[in-house]
JSON list of C-alpha atoms in Angstrom, two decimals:
[
{"chain": "A", "resi": 1, "resn": "MET", "atom": "CA", "xyz": [48.69, -7.42, -21.88]},
{"chain": "A", "resi": 2, "resn": "ALA", "atom": "CA", "xyz": [45.73, -7.09, -23.84]},
{"chain": "A", "resi": 3, "resn": "VAL", "atom": "CA", "xyz": [44.42, -3.76, -24.01]},
{"chain": "A", "resi": 4, "resn": "GLY", "atom": "CA", "xyz": [40.55, -3.46, -25.10]},
{"chain": "A", "resi": 5, "resn": "VAL", "atom": "CA", "xyz": [41.08, -1.41, -27.96]},
{"chain": "A", "resi": 6, "resn": "ILE", "atom": "CA", "xyz": [36.91, -1.64, -29.93]},
{"chain": "A", "resi": 7, "resn": "VAL", "atom": "CA", "xyz": [36.47, 0.35, -33.11]},
{"chain": "A", "resi": 8, "resn": "ALA", "atom": "CA", "xyz": [33.18, 1.68, -33.61]},
{"chain": "A", "resi": 9, "resn": "ALA", "atom": "CA", "xyz": [31.23, -0.14, -36.25]},
{"chain": "A", "resi": 10, "resn": "LEU", "atom": "CA", "xyz": [27.89, 1.54, -36.35]},
{"chain": "A", "resi": 11, "resn": "ALA", "atom": "CA", "xyz": [26.60, 5.11, -35.56]},
{"chain": "A", "resi": 12, "resn": "VAL", "atom": "CA", "xyz": [23.15, 6.66, -35.87]},
{"chain": "A", "resi": 13, "resn": "GLY", "atom": "CA", "xyz": [23.35, 9.96, -37.45]},
{"chain": "A", "resi": 14, "resn": "GLY", "atom": "CA", "xyz": [26.76, 10.31, -36.43]},
{"chain": "A", "resi": 15, "resn": "ASP", "atom": "CA", "xyz": [25.97, 11.80, -32.84]},
{"chain": "A", "resi": 16, "resn": "GLY", "atom": "CA", "xyz": [25.48, 9.28, -29.49]},
{"chain": "A", "resi": 17, "resn": "PRO", "atom": "CA", "xyz": [26.55, 6.32, -28.90]},
{"chain": "A", "resi": 18, "resn": "ALA", "atom": "CA", "xyz": [27.48, 3.40, -31.59]},
{"chain": "A", "resi": 19, "resn": "MET", "atom": "CA", "xyz": [25.31, 1.05, -32.08]},
{"chain": "A", "resi": 20, "resn": "ALA", "atom": "CA", "xyz": [27.67, -1.53, -32.62]},
{"chain": "A", "resi": 21, "resn": "LEU", "atom": "CA", "xyz": [31.32, -2.28, -32.09]},
{"chain": "A", "resi": 22, "resn": "ILE", "atom": "CA", "xyz": [33.94, -4.44, -33.16]},
{"chain": "A", "resi": 23, "resn": "ASN", "atom": "CA", "xyz": [36.65, -5.53, -30.12]},
{"chain": "A", "resi": 24, "resn": "GLU", "atom": "CA", "xyz": [39.49, -6.89, -31.81]},
{"chain": "A", "resi": 25, "resn": "SER", "atom": "CA", "xyz": [40.91, -7.04, -28.25]},
{"chain": "A", "resi": 26, "resn": "SER", "atom": "CA", "xyz": [41.75, -9.97, -26.31]},
{"chain": "A", "resi": 27, "resn": "SER", "atom": "CA", "xyz": [40.03, -8.63, -22.63]},
{"chain": "A", "resi": 28, "resn": "LEU", "atom": "CA", "xyz": [36.63, -9.81, -24.04]},
{"chain": "A", "resi": 29, "resn": "ALA", "atom": "CA", "xyz": [35.47, -12.66, -26.25]},
{"chain": "A", "resi": 30, "resn": "ARG", "atom": "CA", "xyz": [36.63, -10.88, -30.59]},
{"chain": "A", "resi": 31, "resn": "GLY", "atom": "CA", "xyz": [33.72, -9.74, -32.14]},
{"chain": "A", "resi": 32, "resn": "LEU", "atom": "CA", "xyz": [30.75, -7.58, -32.78]},
{"chain": "A", "resi": 33, "resn": "TYR", "atom": "CA", "xyz": [28.86, -6.11, -29.88]},
{"chain": "A", "resi": 34, "resn": "VAL", "atom": "CA", "xyz": [25.93, -4.33, -29.93]},
{"chain": "A", "resi": 35, "resn": "ARG", "atom": "CA", "xyz": [24.35, -1.30, -27.75]},
{"chain": "A", "resi": 36, "resn": "THR", "atom": "CA", "xyz": [21.86, -2.77, -25.47]},
{"chain": "A", "resi": 37, "resn": "GLY", "atom": "CA", "xyz": [20.07, -0.12, -23.92]},
{"chain": "A", "resi": 38, "resn": "GLU", "atom": "CA", "xyz": [20.18, -1.57, -20.42]},
{"chain": "A", "resi": 39, "resn": "ARG", "atom": "CA", "xyz": [21.51, -0.05, -17.07]},
{"chain": "A", "resi": 40, "resn": "VAL", "atom": "CA", "xyz": [24.63, -0.40, -16.06]},
{"chain": "A", "resi": 41, "resn": "SER", "atom": "CA", "xyz": [24.80, -3.16, -13.80]},
{"chain": "A", "resi": 42, "resn": "PRO", "atom": "CA", "xyz": [27.60, -5.87, -12.44]},
{"chain": "A", "resi": 43, "resn": "GLY", "atom": "CA", "xyz": [28.30, -8.29, -15.09]},
{"chain": "A", "resi": 44, "resn": "ALA", "atom": "CA", "xyz": [27.56, -5.94, -17.79]},
{"chain": "A", "resi": 45, "resn": "VAL", "atom": "CA", "xyz": [29.82, -5.16, -20.57]},
{"chain": "A", "resi": 46, "resn": "VAL", "atom": "CA", "xyz": [30.51, -1.70, -21.16]},
{"chain": "A", "resi": 47, "resn": "ALA", "atom": "CA", "xyz": [32.44, 0.95, -23.41]},
{"chain": "A", "resi": 48, "resn": "VAL", "atom": "CA", "xyz": [34.31, 3.53, -21.45]},
{"chain": "A", "resi": 49, "resn": "ALA", "atom": "CA", "xyz": [36.24, 6.40, -22.95]},
{"chain": "A", "resi": 50, "resn": "GLN", "atom": "CA", "xyz": [39.43, 6.09, -21.57]},
{"chain": "A", "resi": 51, "resn": "SER", "atom": "CA", "xyz": [40.17, 7.48, -17.62]},
{"chain": "A", "resi": 52, "resn": "GLU", "atom": "CA", "xyz": [43.19, 10.10, -17.27]},
{"chain": "A", "resi": 53, "resn": "ALA", "atom": "CA", "xyz": [44.49, 7.23, -14.99]},
{"chain": "A", "resi": 54, "resn": "ALA", "atom": "CA", "xyz": [44.77, 4.62, -18.04]},
{"chain": "A", "resi": 55, "resn": "ARG", "atom": "CA", "xyz": [45.36, 6.92, -20.63]},
{"chain": "A", "resi": 56, "resn": "PRO", "atom": "CA", "xyz": [49.24, 7.07, -19.80]},
{"chain": "A", "resi": 57, "resn": "TYR", "atom": "CA", "xyz": [49.69, 3.44, -20.21]},
{"chain": "A", "resi": 58, "resn": "LEU", "atom": "CA", "xyz": [47.57, 3.71, -23.46]},
{"chain": "A", "resi": 59, "resn": "GLU", "atom": "CA", "xyz": [50.04, 6.27, -24.71]},
{"chain": "A", "resi": 60, "resn": "ARG", "atom": "CA", "xyz": [52.23, 4.74, -24.83]},
{"chain": "A", "resi": 61, "resn": "LEU", "atom": "CA", "xyz": [51.18, 1.80, -27.16]},
{"chain": "A", "resi": 62, "resn": "SER", "atom": "CA", "xyz": [50.40, 4.25, -29.66]},
{"chain": "A", "resi": 63, "resn": "MET", "atom": "CA", "xyz": [46.78, 3.96, -28.61]},
{"chain": "A", "resi": 64, "resn": "PRO", "atom": "CA", "xyz": [44.58, 6.67, -30.22]},
{"chain": "A", "resi": 65, "resn": "ALA", "atom": "CA", "xyz": [42.91, 8.64, -27.14]},
{"chain": "A", "resi": 66, "resn": "ASP", "atom": "CA", "xyz": [39.59, 8.32, -28.66]},
{"chain": "A", "resi": 67, "resn": "LEU", "atom": "CA", "xyz": [39.64, 4.82, -28.79]},
{"chain": "A", "resi": 68, "resn": "LEU", "atom": "CA", "xyz": [36.96, 3.38, -26.42]},
{"chain": "A", "resi": 69, "resn": "LEU", "atom": "CA", "xyz": [37.50, 0.50, -24.02]},
{"chain": "A", "resi": 70, "resn": "LEU", "atom": "CA", "xyz": [35.27, -2.40, -23.48]},
{"chain": "A", "resi": 71, "resn": "LYS", "atom": "CA", "xyz": [35.50, -4.10, -20.66]},
{"chain": "A", "resi": 72, "resn": "ARG", "atom": "CA", "xyz": [33.09, -6.27, -17.66]},
{"chain": "A", "resi": 73, "resn": "VAL", "atom": "CA", "xyz": [31.76, -4.21, -14.66]},
{"chain": "A", "resi": 74, "resn": "ALA", "atom": "CA", "xyz": [32.91, -5.73, -11.59]},
{"chain": "A", "resi": 75, "resn": "ALA", "atom": "CA", "xyz": [31.88, -3.95, -9.34]},
{"chain": "A", "resi": 76, "resn": "ILE", "atom": "CA", "xyz": [29.40, -0.39, -8.73]},
{"chain": "A", "resi": 77, "resn": "GLY", "atom": "CA", "xyz": [29.17, 1.88, -6.22]},
{"chain": "A", "resi": 78, "resn": "GLY", "atom": "CA", "xyz": [28.69, 0.65, -2.92]},
{"chain": "A", "resi": 79, "resn": "GLY", "atom": "CA", "xyz": [30.56, -2.88, -3.65]},
{"chain": "A", "resi": 80, "resn": "ARG", "atom": "CA", "xyz": [34.08, -3.31, -1.67]},
{"chain": "A", "resi": 81, "resn": "VAL", "atom": "CA", "xyz": [37.14, -3.30, -3.81]},
{"chain": "A", "resi": 82, "resn": "CYS", "atom": "CA", "xyz": [40.32, -4.52, -2.22]},
{"chain": "A", "resi": 83, "resn": "VAL", "atom": "CA", "xyz": [44.13, -5.23, -3.38]},
{"chain": "A", "resi": 84, "resn": "ALA", "atom": "CA", "xyz": [44.60, -8.89, -1.98]},
{"chain": "A", "resi": 85, "resn": "GLY", "atom": "CA", "xyz": [47.76, -10.42, -2.08]},
{"chain": "A", "resi": 86, "resn": "ASP", "atom": "CA", "xyz": [48.59, -10.40, -5.87]},
{"chain": "A", "resi": 87, "resn": "GLY", "atom": "CA", "xyz": [45.24, -9.55, -7.29]},
{"chain": "A", "resi": 88, "resn": "VAL", "atom": "CA", "xyz": [42.26, -7.84, -6.38]},
{"chain": "A", "resi": 89, "resn": "GLN", "atom": "CA", "xyz": [39.28, -8.60, -4.76]},
{"chain": "A", "resi": 90, "resn": "THR", "atom": "CA", "xyz": [35.55, -7.45, -5.91]},
{"chain": "A", "resi": 91, "resn": "PRO", "atom": "CA", "xyz": [32.27, -8.61, -5.01]},
{"chain": "A", "resi": 92, "resn": "GLY", "atom": "CA", "xyz": [32.21, -12.05, -6.65]},
{"chain": "A", "resi": 93, "resn": "ARG", "atom": "CA", "xyz": [35.66, -12.64, -8.00]},
{"chain": "A", "resi": 94, "resn": "TRP", "atom": "CA", "xyz": [39.32, -12.22, -7.63]},
{"chain": "A", "resi": 95, "resn": "ALA", "atom": "CA", "xyz": [40.97, -11.50, -10.44]},
{"chain": "A", "resi": 96, "resn": "ALA", "atom": "CA", "xyz": [45.23, -11.44, -10.66]},
{"chain": "A", "resi": 97, "resn": "ARG", "atom": "CA", "xyz": [47.27, -8.35, -11.42]},
{"chain": "A", "resi": 98, "resn": "LEU", "atom": "CA", "xyz": [50.07, -8.67, -13.65]},
{"chain": "A", "resi": 99, "resn": "GLU", "atom": "CA", "xyz": [53.38, -6.86, -12.70]},
{"chain": "A", "resi": 100, "resn": "ARG", "atom": "CA", "xyz": [54.63, -6.43, -16.44]},
{"chain": "A", "resi": 101, "resn": "ASP", "atom": "CA", "xyz": [52.74, -6.50, -19.57]},
{"chain": "A", "resi": 102, "resn": "ARG", "atom": "CA", "xyz": [53.63, -9.14, -22.60]},
{"chain": "A", "resi": 103, "resn": "ARG", "atom": "CA", "xyz": [56.20, -6.83, -23.65]},
{"chain": "A", "resi": 104, "resn": "GLY", "atom": "CA", "xyz": [57.94, -6.52, -20.75]},
{"chain": "A", "resi": 105, "resn": "ALA", "atom": "CA", "xyz": [57.21, -3.16, -19.57]},
{"chain": "A", "resi": 106, "resn": "ILE", "atom": "CA", "xyz": [55.64, -2.59, -16.14]},
{"chain": "A", "resi": 107, "resn": "LEU", "atom": "CA", "xyz": [52.01, -1.80, -15.24]},
{"chain": "A", "resi": 108, "resn": "PRO", "atom": "CA", "xyz": [50.61, 0.40, -12.90]},
{"chain": "A", "resi": 109, "resn": "ALA", "atom": "CA", "xyz": [48.81, -1.03, -9.92]},
{"chain": "A", "resi": 110, "resn": "TRP", "atom": "CA", "xyz": [45.84, 0.27, -8.50]},
{"chain": "A", "resi": 111, "resn": "ARG", "atom": "CA", "xyz": [46.50, -0.07, -4.79]},
{"chain": "A", "resi": 112, "resn": "GLU", "atom": "CA", "xyz": [43.46, 0.70, -2.67]},
{"chain": "A", "resi": 113, "resn": "CYS", "atom": "CA", "xyz": [41.07, -1.00, -0.60]},
{"chain": "A", "resi": 114, "resn": "ARG", "atom": "CA", "xyz": [37.76, 0.60, -0.33]},
{"chain": "A", "resi": 115, "resn": "VAL", "atom": "CA", "xyz": [34.12, 0.68, -0.97]},
{"chain": "A", "resi": 116, "resn": "LEU", "atom": "CA", "xyz": [33.39, 2.65, -4.29]},
{"chain": "A", "resi": 117, "resn": "GLU", "atom": "CA", "xyz": [31.90, 5.96, -4.28]},
{"chain": "A", "resi": 118, "resn": "PRO", "atom": "CA", "xyz": [28.14, 6.00, -5.92]},
{"chain": "A", "resi": 119, "resn": "ASP", "atom": "CA", "xyz": [29.12, 7.28, -9.00]},
{"chain": "A", "resi": 120, "resn": "GLU", "atom": "CA", "xyz": [32.44, 4.69, -9.38]},
{"chain": "A", "resi": 121, "resn": "LEU", "atom": "CA", "xyz": [32.55, 1.24, -11.21]},
{"chain": "A", "resi": 122, "resn": "PHE", "atom": "CA", "xyz": [35.26, -1.21, -11.22]},
{"chain": "A", "resi": 123, "resn": "LEU", "atom": "CA", "xyz": [35.94, -2.72, -14.78]},
{"chain": "A", "resi": 124, "resn": "LEU", "atom": "CA", "xyz": [37.96, -6.33, -15.53]},
{"chain": "A", "resi": 125, "resn": "GLY", "atom": "CA", "xyz": [38.14, -8.01, -18.73]},
{"chain": "A", "resi": 126, "resn": "ASP", "atom": "CA", "xyz": [37.09, -11.95, -18.86]},
{"chain": "A", "resi": 127, "resn": "THR", "atom": "CA", "xyz": [41.02, -12.71, -19.56]},
{"chain": "A", "resi": 128, "resn": "PRO", "atom": "CA", "xyz": [44.09, -12.60, -16.97]},
{"chain": "A", "resi": 129, "resn": "GLY", "atom": "CA", "xyz": [45.71, -10.27, -19.28]},
{"chain": "A", "resi": 130, "resn": "SER", "atom": "CA", "xyz": [43.06, -7.68, -19.92]},
{"chain": "A", "resi": 131, "resn": "TYR", "atom": "CA", "xyz": [43.76, -3.75, -18.92]},
{"chain": "A", "resi": 132, "resn": "ASP", "atom": "CA", "xyz": [41.60, -3.05, -16.56]},
{"chain": "A", "resi": 133, "resn": "SER", "atom": "CA", "xyz": [40.56, -1.50, -13.16]},
{"chain": "A", "resi": 134, "resn": "ARG", "atom": "CA", "xyz": [43.29, -3.54, -12.11]},
{"chain": "A", "resi": 135, "resn": "TYR", "atom": "CA", "xyz": [45.77, -1.30, -13.09]},
{"chain": "A", "resi": 136, "resn": "PHE", "atom": "CA", "xyz": [43.86, 2.37, -13.55]},
{"chain": "A", "resi": 137, "resn": "GLY", "atom": "CA", "xyz": [41.25, 2.30, -10.41]},
{"chain": "A", "resi": 138, "resn": "PRO", "atom": "CA", "xyz": [37.55, 2.57, -10.70]},
{"chain": "A", "resi": 139, "resn": "VAL", "atom": "CA", "xyz": [36.06, 4.60, -13.65]},
{"chain": "A", "resi": 140, "resn": "ARG", "atom": "CA", "xyz": [32.86, 7.52, -13.37]},
{"chain": "A", "resi": 141, "resn": "ARG", "atom": "CA", "xyz": [29.89, 6.19, -14.46]},
{"chain": "A", "resi": 142, "resn": "SER", "atom": "CA", "xyz": [30.15, 9.59, -16.37]},
{"chain": "A", "resi": 143, "resn": "GLU", "atom": "CA", "xyz": [32.76, 7.43, -19.06]},
{"chain": "A", "resi": 144, "resn": "VAL", "atom": "CA", "xyz": [30.54, 4.79, -19.93]},
{"chain": "A", "resi": 145, "resn": "VAL", "atom": "CA", "xyz": [29.27, 5.58, -23.57]},
{"chain": "A", "resi": 146, "resn": "GLY", "atom": "CA", "xyz": [26.84, 3.01, -23.38]},
{"chain": "A", "resi": 147, "resn": "VAL", "atom": "CA", "xyz": [26.19, -1.01, -22.10]},
{"chain": "A", "resi": 148, "resn": "TYR", "atom": "CA", "xyz": [26.89, -3.90, -25.03]},
{"chain": "A", "resi": 149, "resn": "ARG", "atom": "CA", "xyz": [26.03, -7.36, -25.50]},
{"chain": "A", "resi": 150, "resn": "GLU", "atom": "CA", "xyz": [28.19, -9.70, -27.93]},
{"chain": "A", "resi": 151, "resn": "VAL", "atom": "CA", "xyz": [26.60, -11.06, -31.04]},
{"chain": "A", "resi": 152, "resn": "LEU", "atom": "CA", "xyz": [28.99, -12.39, -32.93]},
{"chain": "A", "resi": 153, "resn": "THR", "atom": "CA", "xyz": [32.51, -13.54, -32.39]},
{"chain": "A", "resi": 154, "resn": "TRP", "atom": "CA", "xyz": [35.53, -14.93, -34.27]}
]
């Protein structure tokens, strides 16, 4: 299971969202991401604070609560998201859901089928092992720290 953990690389005056983030997880391409100032939209990469639903699993992995998650927006408010078989269907994408992480630990599972509220986002990583909304459900827009784009990968 690849947890989308990132580390702030640069900040402006110590306040506000980081201008650049380093992604060391395999949820998205490993590398440097810069804040764009763009609006949250489907397909955008966002950094989010860990939601209350995501935190228990991350805590078991000894992840600090202040580390951000870097994920792609798969659906926004008004979009329909449904558990479908062993995966989740979002507008334009189906993503498999794993029962266990690579350590063998049982993963939580979001089990709903509904239209997202206006202030909700459904987030997916780009890889099958990403820990994302398939497991912890939608997040609030207010949890988004910023929209970022990849500028350098390794």
